[in-house]
PDB file of C-alpha atoms in Angstrom:
ATOM      1  CA  MET A   1     122.532 115.951 116.007  1.00  0.00           C
ATOM      2  CA  GLU A   2     122.329 114.855 112.376  1.00  0.00           C
ATOM      3  CA  SER A   3     119.482 112.410 112.987  1.00  0.00           C
ATOM      4  CA  GLY A   4     116.971 115.200 113.706  1.00  0.00           C
ATOM      5  CA  PRO A   5     116.501 116.271 110.077  1.00  0.00           C
ATOM      6  CA  ALA A   6     116.342 112.635 108.934  1.00  0.00           C
ATOM      7  CA  ILE A   7     113.599 111.883 111.455  1.00  0.00           C
ATOM      8  CA  PHE A   8     111.670 115.001 110.441  1.00  0.00           C
ATOM      9  CA  ALA A   9     111.972 114.270 106.706  1.00  0.00           C
ATOM     10  CA  GLY A  10     111.066 110.619 107.240  1.00  0.00           C
ATOM     11  CA  MET A  11     107.960 111.494 109.201  1.00  0.00           C
ATOM     12  CA  VAL A  12     106.873 114.087 106.627  1.00  0.00           C
ATOM     13  CA  PHE A  13     107.264 111.556 103.809  1.00  0.00           C
ATOM     14  CA  ALA A  14     105.442 108.909 105.849  1.00  0.00           C
ATOM     15  CA  LEU A  15     102.499 111.170 106.676  1.00  0.00           C
ATOM     16  CA  PHE A  16     102.219 112.418 103.106  1.00  0.00           C
ATOM     17  CA  GLY A  17     102.439 108.935 101.590  1.00  0.00           C
ATOM     18  CA  ALA A  18      99.951 107.402 104.001  1.00  0.00           C
ATOM     19  CA  GLY A  19      97.553 110.313 103.608  1.00  0.00           C
ATOM     20  CA  LEU A  20      97.727 110.255  99.824  1.00  0.00           C
ATOM     21  CA  LEU A  21      97.233 106.493  99.720  1.00  0.00           C
ATOM     22  CA  ALA A  22      94.245 106.674 102.072  1.00  0.00           C
ATOM     23  CA  TRP A  23      92.710 109.595 100.171  1.00  0.00           C
ATOM     24  CA  THR A  24      93.138 107.839  96.819  1.00  0.00           C
ATOM     25  CA  GLY A  25      91.577 104.644  98.158  1.00  0.00           C
ATOM     26  CA  LEU A  26      88.637 106.544  99.613  1.00  0.00           C
ATOM     27  CA  ARG A  27      88.014 108.412  96.355  1.00  0.00           C
ATOM     28  CA  LEU A  28      88.124 105.159  94.385  1.00  0.00           C
ATOM     29  CA  ARG A  29      85.800 103.393  96.832  1.00  0.00           C
ATOM     30  CA  ARG A  30      83.230 106.186  96.469  1.00  0.00           C
ATOM     31  CA  GLY A  31      83.567 106.149  92.680  1.00  0.00           C
ATOM     32  CA  GLU A  32      84.740 109.749  92.565  1.00  0.00           C
ATOM     33  CA  PRO A  33      87.573 110.933  90.328  1.00  0.00           C
ATOM     34  CA  VAL A  34      91.016 111.243  91.871  1.00  0.00           C
ATOM     35  CA  ALA A  35      91.889 114.198  89.617  1.00  0.00           C
ATOM     36  CA  GLY A  36      89.437 116.322  87.685  1.00  0.00           C
ATOM     37  CA  GLY A  37      89.440 116.023  83.916  1.00  0.00           C
ATOM     38  CA  VAL A  38      91.798 113.038  83.834  1.00  0.00           C
ATOM     39  CA  ASN A  39      91.201 109.358  83.179  1.00  0.00           C
ATOM     40  CA  ARG A  40      90.187 107.742  86.470  1.00  0.00           C
ATOM     41  CA  VAL A  41      92.523 104.758  86.147  1.00  0.00           C
ATOM     42  CA  ALA A  42      95.515 106.867  85.113  1.00  0.00           C
ATOM     43  CA  SER A  43      95.066 109.379  87.927  1.00  0.00           C
ATOM     44  CA  ALA A  44      94.664 106.613  90.500  1.00  0.00           C
ATOM     45  CA  ALA A  45      97.801 104.905  89.208  1.00  0.00           C
ATOM     46  CA  VAL A  46      99.870 108.102  89.341  1.00  0.00           C
ATOM     47  CA  ALA A  47      98.623 108.933  92.842  1.00  0.00           C
ATOM     48  CA  SER A  48      99.356 105.408  94.043  1.00  0.00           C
ATOM     49  CA  VAL A  49     102.867 105.508  92.595  1.00  0.00           C
ATOM     50  CA  ALA A  50     103.512 108.891  94.226  1.00  0.00           C
ATOM     51  CA  ALA A  51     102.293 107.566  97.586  1.00  0.00           C
ATOM     52  CA  THR A  52     104.464 104.458  97.274  1.00  0.00           C
ATOM     53  CA  VAL A  53     107.522 106.552  96.415  1.00  0.00           C
ATOM     54  CA  ALA A  54     106.867 108.799  99.415  1.00  0.00           C
ATOM     55  CA  LEU A  55     106.578 105.782 101.709  1.00  0.00           C
ATOM     56  CA  ALA A  56     109.783 104.322 100.278  1.00  0.00           C
ATOM     57  CA  LEU A  57     111.574 107.624 100.895  1.00  0.00           C
ATOM     58  CA  ALA A  58     110.245 107.624 104.443  1.00  0.00           C
ATOM     59  CA  ALA A  59     111.619 104.136 105.003  1.00  0.00           C
ATOM     60  CA  TYR A  60     114.965 105.186 103.526  1.00  0.00           C
ATOM     61  CA  CYS A  61     115.198 108.276 105.747  1.00  0.00           C
ATOM     62  CA  LEU A  62     114.192 106.433 108.897  1.00  0.00           C
ATOM     63  CA  THR A  63     116.579 103.530 108.332  1.00  0.00           C
ATOM     64  CA  ARG A  64     119.545 105.878 107.858  1.00  0.00           C
ATOM     65  CA  LEU A  65     119.551 107.023 111.471  1.00  0.00           C
TER      66      LEU A  65
END
């Protein structure tokens, strides 16, 4: 009964992290800015860190079943 919310939260974190990482990579490959009005390297670094943290949280939630 308690594993349902952990599975849901883990999947949400996993989808968000994977999507953000893929989107950031695609924007960088095309040479487009990741965030408007911000340094391209800094915005890519922040987005990559956020995606990595989300994927780590997903792994944490899914291993705590």
